[in-house]
């Protein structure tokens, strides 16, 4: 089966500095891929490049079509991008922010259809933001804004979700809630790529892990094959305890090399 997303020799530069170089990647529908790596490794740049937000070398395909040849409306319908930071510039009600995720599905009418309203309601319920529906989004905490941003993406029901640090601002419970939601979307047929810093969460949720360092994918595979003492020492510069508990890999950093 052909991958939903495929990248060939993808690169990106910032000024004279090369941020990404020679990245090859294929992600299938139904797969949750987690990207890990040290600060400055190029993780965010990779996600933004895959989302079509950055120009650069190489080619990116969605269902074997070059991304730049796909009509913007259709691409917005099929690709959901969740940036880190979750900054909202307009004082909209939470429900209205989540409804923005349905814009690519609209037929041109100014009001949401029944299916749109149902998708918004389901996204609010899934992310625990329904009680916030009438609140102004700019008044929310960082964690609440993060869940609203995810709800907006989920409401659009994209085929591909690109999530950059989706749990960074969340308390422990909602870290599990959000990652459970992303895994559920993958199991329902979407392809999901998520950047995570927590190595134990990465190991727990990923079907496949990409370890990025210095703008390249330096290791790729099952969590147990990528999250190893040798790889963590070489890329993160840390000693760590790695053990299996209740069927999940748990990583405990012990100190710097």
PDB file of C-alpha atoms in Angstrom:
ATOM      1  CA  UNK A   1       0.000   0.000   0.000  1.00  0.00           C
ATOM      2  CA  UNK A   2       1.354   3.417  -0.968  1.00  0.00           C
ATOM      3  CA  UNK A   3       2.118   5.775   1.920  1.00  0.00           C
ATOM      4  CA  UNK A   4      -0.238   8.661   2.545  1.00  0.00           C
ATOM      5  CA  UNK A   5       2.716  11.030   2.994  1.00  0.00           C
ATOM      6  CA  UNK A   6       6.103  10.673   1.341  1.00  0.00           C
ATOM      7  CA  UNK A   7       9.095  12.995   1.482  1.00  0.00           C
ATOM      8  CA  UNK A   8      12.185  12.654  -0.686  1.00  0.00           C
ATOM      9  CA  UNK A   9      15.482  14.437  -0.010  1.00  0.00           C
ATOM     10  CA  UNK A  10      13.679  17.200   1.861  1.00  0.00           C
ATOM     11  CA  UNK A  11      15.749  20.130   3.048  1.00  0.00           C
ATOM     12  CA  UNK A  12      15.309  23.631   4.442  1.00  0.00           C
ATOM     13  CA  UNK A  13      17.602  26.567   5.116  1.00  0.00           C
ATOM     14  CA  UNK A  14      17.373  29.635   7.313  1.00  0.00           C
ATOM     15  CA  UNK A  15      19.597  32.363   5.966  1.00  0.00           C
ATOM     16  CA  UNK A  16      22.870  30.563   5.256  1.00  0.00           C
ATOM     17  CA  UNK A  17      22.260  27.853   7.811  1.00  0.00           C
ATOM     18  CA  UNK A  18      21.014  24.427   6.750  1.00  0.00           C
ATOM     19  CA  UNK A  19      18.260  23.296   9.136  1.00  0.00           C
ATOM     20  CA  UNK A  20      17.180  20.130   7.312  1.00  0.00           C
ATOM     21  CA  UNK A  21      19.071  18.095   4.760  1.00  0.00           C
ATOM     22  CA  UNK A  22      18.303  14.944   2.809  1.00  0.00           C
ATOM     23  CA  UNK A  23      15.293  13.791   4.806  1.00  0.00           C
ATOM     24  CA  UNK A  24      13.464  10.763   3.380  1.00  0.00           C
ATOM     25  CA  UNK A  25      10.214   9.790   5.061  1.00  0.00           C
ATOM     26  CA  UNK A  26       7.100   7.739   4.389  1.00  0.00           C
ATOM     27  CA  UNK A  27       4.045   7.581   6.666  1.00  0.00           C
ATOM     28  CA  UNK A  28       1.059   5.341   6.105  1.00  0.00           C
ATOM     29  CA  UNK A  29      -2.572   5.922   6.970  1.00  0.00           C
ATOM     30  CA  UNK A  30      -3.243   4.431  10.398  1.00  0.00           C
ATOM     31  CA  UNK A  31       0.240   5.176  11.699  1.00  0.00           C
ATOM     32  CA  UNK A  32       1.302   7.401  14.599  1.00  0.00           C
ATOM     33  CA  UNK A  33       4.896   8.528  14.113  1.00  0.00           C
ATOM     34  CA  UNK A  34       6.672  10.413  16.899  1.00  0.00           C
ATOM     35  CA  UNK A  35       9.613  12.709  16.197  1.00  0.00           C
ATOM     36  CA  UNK A  36      12.193  13.119  18.965  1.00  0.00           C
ATOM     37  CA  UNK A  37      15.528  14.881  19.161  1.00  0.00           C
ATOM     38  CA  UNK A  38      17.476  17.532  21.055  1.00  0.00           C
ATOM     39  CA  UNK A  39      16.715  21.250  20.913  1.00  0.00           C
ATOM     40  CA  UNK A  40      17.697  22.762  17.599  1.00  0.00           C
ATOM     41  CA  UNK A  41      17.776  19.402  15.829  1.00  0.00           C
ATOM     42  CA  UNK A  42      15.229  20.494  13.200  1.00  0.00           C
ATOM     43  CA  UNK A  43      12.048  18.837  14.494  1.00  0.00           C
ATOM     44  CA  UNK A  44       9.801  21.895  14.151  1.00  0.00           C
ATOM     45  CA  UNK A  45      11.303  22.760  10.794  1.00  0.00           C
ATOM     46  CA  UNK A  46      10.575  19.234   9.579  1.00  0.00           C
ATOM     47  CA  UNK A  47       6.928  19.432  10.616  1.00  0.00           C
ATOM     48  CA  UNK A  48       6.502  22.888   9.076  1.00  0.00           C
ATOM     49  CA  UNK A  49       8.174  21.730   5.877  1.00  0.00           C
ATOM     50  CA  UNK A  50       5.849  18.724   5.660  1.00  0.00           C
ATOM     51  CA  UNK A  51       2.887  21.041   6.242  1.00  0.00           C
ATOM     52  CA  UNK A  52       3.915  23.126   3.248  1.00  0.00           C
ATOM     53  CA  UNK A  53       4.674  26.191   5.357  1.00  0.00           C
ATOM     54  CA  UNK A  54       8.338  26.331   4.353  1.00  0.00           C
ATOM     55  CA  UNK A  55      10.004  26.108   0.971  1.00  0.00           C
ATOM     56  CA  UNK A  56      13.110  24.050   0.477  1.00  0.00           C
ATOM     57  CA  UNK A  57      14.825  21.268  -1.372  1.00  0.00           C
ATOM     58  CA  UNK A  58      13.250  17.936  -2.167  1.00  0.00           C
ATOM     59  CA  UNK A  59       9.721  16.779  -2.854  1.00  0.00           C
ATOM     60  CA  UNK A  60       6.715  16.072  -0.638  1.00  0.00           C
ATOM     61  CA  UNK A  61       3.849  13.905  -1.838  1.00  0.00           C
ATOM     62  CA  UNK A  62       0.356  13.390  -0.459  1.00  0.00           C
ATOM     63  CA  UNK A  63      -1.163  10.240  -1.951  1.00  0.00           C
ATOM     64  CA  UNK A  64       1.503  10.425  -4.689  1.00  0.00           C
ATOM     65  CA  UNK A  65       0.553  14.001  -5.656  1.00  0.00           C
ATOM     66  CA  UNK A  66       3.134  16.733  -5.181  1.00  0.00           C
ATOM     67  CA  UNK A  67       1.835  18.869  -2.331  1.00  0.00           C
ATOM     68  CA  UNK A  68       2.313  22.131  -4.208  1.00  0.00           C
ATOM     69  CA  UNK A  69       0.040  20.884  -7.017  1.00  0.00           C
ATOM     70  CA  UNK A  70      -2.905  20.254  -4.662  1.00  0.00           C
ATOM     71  CA  UNK A  71      -5.468  23.062  -4.556  1.00  0.00           C
ATOM     72  CA  UNK A  72      -5.097  25.085  -1.322  1.00  0.00           C
ATOM     73  CA  UNK A  73      -8.652  24.362  -0.186  1.00  0.00           C
ATOM     74  CA  UNK A  74      -8.254  20.623  -0.668  1.00  0.00           C
ATOM     75  CA  UNK A  75      -4.866  20.639   1.029  1.00  0.00           C
ATOM     76  CA  UNK A  76      -6.355  22.516   4.010  1.00  0.00           C
ATOM     77  CA  UNK A  77      -9.090  19.891   4.169  1.00  0.00           C
ATOM     78  CA  UNK A  78      -6.669  16.982   4.136  1.00  0.00           C
ATOM     79  CA  UNK A  79      -3.793  18.304   6.268  1.00  0.00           C
ATOM     80  CA  UNK A  80      -4.221  19.519   9.847  1.00  0.00           C
ATOM     81  CA  UNK A  81      -1.307  21.431  11.370  1.00  0.00           C
ATOM     82  CA  UNK A  82      -1.036  22.014  15.107  1.00  0.00           C
ATOM     83  CA  UNK A  83       1.832  24.428  15.860  1.00  0.00           C
ATOM     84  CA  UNK A  84       3.528  24.789  19.199  1.00  0.00           C
ATOM     85  CA  UNK A  85       2.684  27.843  21.280  1.00  0.00           C
ATOM     86  CA  UNK A  86      -1.064  27.961  20.520  1.00  0.00           C
ATOM     87  CA  UNK A  87      -1.202  31.750  20.139  1.00  0.00           C
ATOM     88  CA  UNK A  88      -4.613  33.227  19.326  1.00  0.00           C
ATOM     89  CA  UNK A  89      -4.688  36.828  18.140  1.00  0.00           C
ATOM     90  CA  UNK A  90      -8.441  37.421  17.977  1.00  0.00           C
ATOM     91  CA  UNK A  91     -10.857  37.407  20.950  1.00  0.00           C
ATOM     92  CA  UNK A  92     -13.193  34.773  19.532  1.00  0.00           C
ATOM     93  CA  UNK A  93     -15.385  32.391  21.499  1.00  0.00           C
ATOM     94  CA  UNK A  94     -13.862  28.934  21.835  1.00  0.00           C
ATOM     95  CA  UNK A  95     -16.683  27.338  19.836  1.00  0.00           C
ATOM     96  CA  UNK A  96     -16.036  29.774  16.985  1.00  0.00           C
ATOM     97  CA  UNK A  97     -12.312  28.988  17.033  1.00  0.00           C
ATOM     98  CA  UNK A  98     -13.006  25.263  16.792  1.00  0.00           C
ATOM     99  CA  UNK A  99     -15.506  25.905  13.989  1.00  0.00           C
ATOM    100  CA  UNK A 100     -12.671  27.402  11.934  1.00  0.00           C
ATOM    101  CA  UNK A 101     -11.517  23.843  11.406  1.00  0.00           C
ATOM    102  CA  UNK A 102     -14.602  23.272   9.259  1.00  0.00           C
ATOM    103  CA  UNK A 103     -13.902  26.114   6.799  1.00  0.00           C
ATOM    104  CA  UNK A 104     -12.262  23.852   4.179  1.00  0.00           C
ATOM    105  CA  UNK A 105     -15.405  21.680   4.207  1.00  0.00           C
ATOM    106  CA  UNK A 106     -17.828  24.569   3.699  1.00  0.00           C
ATOM    107  CA  UNK A 107     -19.811  24.821   0.478  1.00  0.00           C
ATOM    108  CA  UNK A 108     -19.744  28.610   0.483  1.00  0.00           C
ATOM    109  CA  UNK A 109     -22.641  29.194   2.845  1.00  0.00           C
ATOM    110  CA  UNK A 110     -21.859  31.473   5.766  1.00  0.00           C
ATOM    111  CA  UNK A 111     -23.372  29.164   8.399  1.00  0.00           C
ATOM    112  CA  UNK A 112     -22.255  25.712   9.442  1.00  0.00           C
ATOM    113  CA  UNK A 113     -24.258  22.749   8.242  1.00  0.00           C
ATOM    114  CA  UNK A 114     -25.530  20.004  10.531  1.00  0.00           C
ATOM    115  CA  UNK A 115     -22.488  17.795   9.896  1.00  0.00           C
ATOM    116  CA  UNK A 116     -20.188  20.732  10.627  1.00  0.00           C
ATOM    117  CA  UNK A 117     -21.907  21.514  13.923  1.00  0.00           C
ATOM    118  CA  UNK A 118     -21.707  17.848  14.923  1.00  0.00           C
ATOM    119  CA  UNK A 119     -17.991  17.715  14.110  1.00  0.00           C
ATOM    120  CA  UNK A 120     -17.370  20.821  16.226  1.00  0.00           C
ATOM    121  CA  UNK A 121     -19.372  19.414  19.135  1.00  0.00           C
ATOM    122  CA  UNK A 122     -17.506  16.108  18.995  1.00  0.00           C
ATOM    123  CA  UNK A 123     -14.142  17.886  18.949  1.00  0.00           C
ATOM    124  CA  UNK A 124     -15.108  20.042  21.935  1.00  0.00           C
ATOM    125  CA  UNK A 125     -16.284  16.995  23.883  1.00  0.00           C
ATOM    126  CA  UNK A 126     -13.238  14.902  23.007  1.00  0.00           C
ATOM    127  CA  UNK A 127     -10.786  17.563  24.172  1.00  0.00           C
ATOM    128  CA  UNK A 128     -12.708  18.501  27.323  1.00  0.00           C
ATOM    129  CA  UNK A 129     -13.288  22.031  26.038  1.00  0.00           C
ATOM    130  CA  UNK A 130     -17.085  21.971  25.782  1.00  0.00           C
ATOM    131  CA  UNK A 131     -17.425  23.777  29.150  1.00  0.00           C
ATOM    132  CA  UNK A 132     -15.219  26.525  27.655  1.00  0.00           C
ATOM    133  CA  UNK A 133     -17.268  26.884  24.478  1.00  0.00           C
ATOM    134  CA  UNK A 134     -18.562  30.386  25.253  1.00  0.00           C
ATOM    135  CA  UNK A 135     -15.325  31.644  26.797  1.00  0.00           C
ATOM    136  CA  UNK A 136     -13.110  34.044  24.877  1.00  0.00           C
ATOM    137  CA  UNK A 137     -10.081  32.089  23.749  1.00  0.00           C
ATOM    138  CA  UNK A 138      -7.597  34.840  24.643  1.00  0.00           C
ATOM    139  CA  UNK A 139      -8.652  34.592  28.317  1.00  0.00           C
ATOM    140  CA  UNK A 140      -7.731  30.903  28.636  1.00  0.00           C
ATOM    141  CA  UNK A 141      -4.670  29.346  30.236  1.00  0.00           C
ATOM    142  CA  UNK A 142      -1.911  27.908  28.096  1.00  0.00           C
ATOM    143  CA  UNK A 143      -3.117  24.359  28.618  1.00  0.00           C
ATOM    144  CA  UNK A 144      -6.698  25.273  27.781  1.00  0.00           C
ATOM    145  CA  UNK A 145      -5.579  27.032  24.606  1.00  0.00           C
ATOM    146  CA  UNK A 146      -3.591  23.946  23.628  1.00  0.00           C
ATOM    147  CA  UNK A 147      -6.701  21.790  23.874  1.00  0.00           C
ATOM    148  CA  UNK A 148      -8.766  24.312  21.897  1.00  0.00           C
ATOM    149  CA  UNK A 149      -6.133  24.321  19.160  1.00  0.00           C
ATOM    150  CA  UNK A 150      -6.281  20.533  19.000  1.00  0.00           C
ATOM    151  CA  UNK A 151     -10.081  20.629  18.895  1.00  0.00           C
ATOM    152  CA  UNK A 152      -9.901  22.944  15.875  1.00  0.00           C
ATOM    153  CA  UNK A 153      -7.682  20.437  14.064  1.00  0.00           C
ATOM    154  CA  UNK A 154      -9.835  17.450  15.038  1.00  0.00           C
ATOM    155  CA  UNK A 155     -12.999  19.214  13.893  1.00  0.00           C
ATOM    156  CA  UNK A 156     -11.575  19.348  10.389  1.00  0.00           C
ATOM    157  CA  UNK A 157     -11.117  15.543  10.318  1.00  0.00           C
ATOM    158  CA  UNK A 158      -7.930  15.738   8.225  1.00  0.00           C
ATOM    159  CA  UNK A 159      -6.262  12.718   6.680  1.00  0.00           C
ATOM    160  CA  UNK A 160      -2.862  13.889   7.948  1.00  0.00           C
ATOM    161  CA  UNK A 161      -2.243  15.524  11.335  1.00  0.00           C
ATOM    162  CA  UNK A 162       1.084  17.264  11.988  1.00  0.00           C
ATOM    163  CA  UNK A 163       1.344  18.147  15.680  1.00  0.00           C
ATOM    164  CA  UNK A 164       4.330  20.073  17.035  1.00  0.00           C
ATOM    165  CA  UNK A 165       4.696  19.468  20.779  1.00  0.00           C
ATOM    166  CA  UNK A 166       0.951  18.938  21.324  1.00  0.00           C
ATOM    167  CA  UNK A 167       1.313  18.166  25.056  1.00  0.00           C
ATOM    168  CA  UNK A 168       3.960  20.726  26.031  1.00  0.00           C
ATOM    169  CA  UNK A 169       1.582  23.011  27.979  1.00  0.00           C
ATOM    170  CA  UNK A 170      -0.661  20.319  29.426  1.00  0.00           C
ATOM    171  CA  UNK A 171      -0.962  18.797  32.860  1.00  0.00           C
ATOM    172  CA  UNK A 172      -0.277  15.085  33.208  1.00  0.00           C
ATOM    173  CA  UNK A 173      -3.871  13.937  32.728  1.00  0.00           C
ATOM    174  CA  UNK A 174      -4.412  15.897  29.538  1.00  0.00           C
ATOM    175  CA  UNK A 175      -1.103  14.727  28.119  1.00  0.00           C
ATOM    176  CA  UNK A 176      -2.608  11.244  28.101  1.00  0.00           C
ATOM    177  CA  UNK A 177      -5.973  12.512  26.856  1.00  0.00           C
ATOM    178  CA  UNK A 178      -4.424  14.339  23.902  1.00  0.00           C
ATOM    179  CA  UNK A 179      -2.131  11.495  22.903  1.00  0.00           C
ATOM    180  CA  UNK A 180      -5.010   9.028  23.243  1.00  0.00           C
ATOM    181  CA  UNK A 181      -6.983  11.232  20.825  1.00  0.00           C
ATOM    182  CA  UNK A 182      -4.147  11.359  18.318  1.00  0.00           C
ATOM    183  CA  UNK A 183      -3.735   7.590  18.517  1.00  0.00           C
ATOM    184  CA  UNK A 184      -7.482   7.125  18.044  1.00  0.00           C
ATOM    185  CA  UNK A 185      -7.365   9.296  14.906  1.00  0.00           C
ATOM    186  CA  UNK A 186      -4.525   7.191  13.589  1.00  0.00           C
ATOM    187  CA  UNK A 187      -6.411   3.980  14.304  1.00  0.00           C
ATOM    188  CA  UNK A 188      -9.418   5.462  12.502  1.00  0.00           C
ATOM    189  CA  UNK A 189      -7.311   5.869   9.365  1.00  0.00           C
ATOM    190  CA  UNK A 190      -5.438   9.151   9.630  1.00  0.00           C
ATOM    191  CA  UNK A 191      -1.676   9.488   9.479  1.00  0.00           C
ATOM    192  CA  UNK A 192      -0.293  11.342  12.504  1.00  0.00           C
ATOM    193  CA  UNK A 193       3.150  12.849  13.036  1.00  0.00           C
ATOM    194  CA  UNK A 194       3.796  14.346  16.474  1.00  0.00           C
ATOM    195  CA  UNK A 195       6.857  15.991  17.986  1.00  0.00           C
ATOM    196  CA  UNK A 196       7.370  15.001  21.628  1.00  0.00           C
ATOM    197  CA  UNK A 197      10.022  15.777  24.217  1.00  0.00           C
ATOM    198  CA  UNK A 198       8.949  13.202  26.786  1.00  0.00           C
ATOM    199  CA  UNK A 199      10.747  10.020  25.742  1.00  0.00           C
ATOM    200  CA  UNK A 200       8.537   7.740  27.835  1.00  0.00           C
ATOM    201  CA  UNK A 201       5.402   9.142  26.182  1.00  0.00           C
ATOM    202  CA  UNK A 202       7.062   8.813  22.790  1.00  0.00           C
ATOM    203  CA  UNK A 203       7.814   5.154  23.493  1.00  0.00           C
ATOM    204  CA  UNK A 204       4.317   4.520  24.853  1.00  0.00           C
ATOM    205  CA  UNK A 205       2.363   5.961  21.925  1.00  0.00           C
ATOM    206  CA  UNK A 206       4.525   5.709  18.817  1.00  0.00           C
ATOM    207  CA  UNK A 207       4.131   3.038  16.192  1.00  0.00           C
ATOM    208  CA  UNK A 208       7.437   4.347  14.890  1.00  0.00           C
ATOM    209  CA  UNK A 209       9.981   6.816  16.240  1.00  0.00           C
ATOM    210  CA  UNK A 210      12.121   9.203  14.191  1.00  0.00           C
ATOM    211  CA  UNK A 211      15.234  10.455  15.953  1.00  0.00           C
ATOM    212  CA  UNK A 212      16.340  13.759  14.436  1.00  0.00           C
ATOM    213  CA  UNK A 213      19.729  15.332  15.033  1.00  0.00           C
ATOM    214  CA  UNK A 214      21.528  18.111  13.181  1.00  0.00           C
ATOM    215  CA  UNK A 215      18.816  18.303  10.521  1.00  0.00           C
ATOM    216  CA  UNK A 216      18.820  14.609   9.628  1.00  0.00           C
ATOM    217  CA  UNK A 217      16.954  11.475  10.628  1.00  0.00           C
ATOM    218  CA  UNK A 218      19.678   9.492  12.392  1.00  0.00           C
ATOM    219  CA  UNK A 219      17.532   6.575  13.575  1.00  0.00           C
ATOM    220  CA  UNK A 220      14.087   5.267  12.659  1.00  0.00           C
ATOM    221  CA  UNK A 221      12.023   2.312  13.785  1.00  0.00           C
ATOM    222  CA  UNK A 222      10.127   0.821  16.689  1.00  0.00           C
ATOM    223  CA  UNK A 223      10.562   2.645  20.028  1.00  0.00           C
ATOM    224  CA  UNK A 224      12.742  -0.131  21.447  1.00  0.00           C
ATOM    225  CA  UNK A 225      15.055   0.074  18.426  1.00  0.00           C
ATOM    226  CA  UNK A 226      15.467   3.859  18.516  1.00  0.00           C
ATOM    227  CA  UNK A 227      15.268   4.816  22.194  1.00  0.00           C
ATOM    228  CA  UNK A 228      18.487   3.122  23.292  1.00  0.00           C
ATOM    229  CA  UNK A 229      21.321   4.017  25.638  1.00  0.00           C
ATOM    230  CA  UNK A 230      23.641   4.543  22.689  1.00  0.00           C
ATOM    231  CA  UNK A 231      21.275   6.819  20.773  1.00  0.00           C
ATOM    232  CA  UNK A 232      20.388   8.918  23.809  1.00  0.00           C
ATOM    233  CA  UNK A 233      24.059   9.366  24.659  1.00  0.00           C
ATOM    234  CA  UNK A 234      24.994  10.287  21.086  1.00  0.00           C
ATOM    235  CA  UNK A 235      22.146  12.734  20.393  1.00  0.00           C
ATOM    236  CA  UNK A 236      20.899  14.063  23.736  1.00  0.00           C
ATOM    237  CA  UNK A 237      24.190  13.689  25.582  1.00  0.00           C
ATOM    238  CA  UNK A 238      22.590  11.911  28.549  1.00  0.00           C
ATOM    239  CA  UNK A 239      22.831   8.727  30.568  1.00  0.00           C
ATOM    240  CA  UNK A 240      19.407   7.163  31.078  1.00  0.00           C
ATOM    241  CA  UNK A 241      17.747   4.174  32.615  1.00  0.00           C
ATOM    242  CA  UNK A 242      15.541   2.386  30.089  1.00  0.00           C
ATOM    243  CA  UNK A 243      13.245  -0.372  31.282  1.00  0.00           C
ATOM    244  CA  UNK A 244       9.953  -2.029  30.438  1.00  0.00           C
ATOM    245  CA  UNK A 245       7.103  -1.575  32.888  1.00  0.00           C
ATOM    246  CA  UNK A 246       3.662  -3.053  32.302  1.00  0.00           C
ATOM    247  CA  UNK A 247       4.450  -3.445  28.623  1.00  0.00           C
ATOM    248  CA  UNK A 248       5.663   0.129  28.148  1.00  0.00           C
ATOM    249  CA  UNK A 249       9.165   1.510  27.795  1.00  0.00           C
ATOM    250  CA  UNK A 250      10.033   3.968  30.579  1.00  0.00           C
ATOM    251  CA  UNK A 251      12.986   6.328  30.217  1.00  0.00           C
ATOM    252  CA  UNK A 252      14.519   7.966  33.279  1.00  0.00           C
ATOM    253  CA  UNK A 253      17.328  10.459  32.545  1.00  0.00           C
ATOM    254  CA  UNK A 254      20.130  10.073  35.072  1.00  0.00           C
ATOM    255  CA  UNK A 255      22.425  12.912  34.054  1.00  0.00           C
ATOM    256  CA  UNK A 256      24.514  14.508  31.328  1.00  0.00           C
ATOM    257  CA  UNK A 257      27.427  12.739  29.700  1.00  0.00           C
TER     258      UNK A 257
END
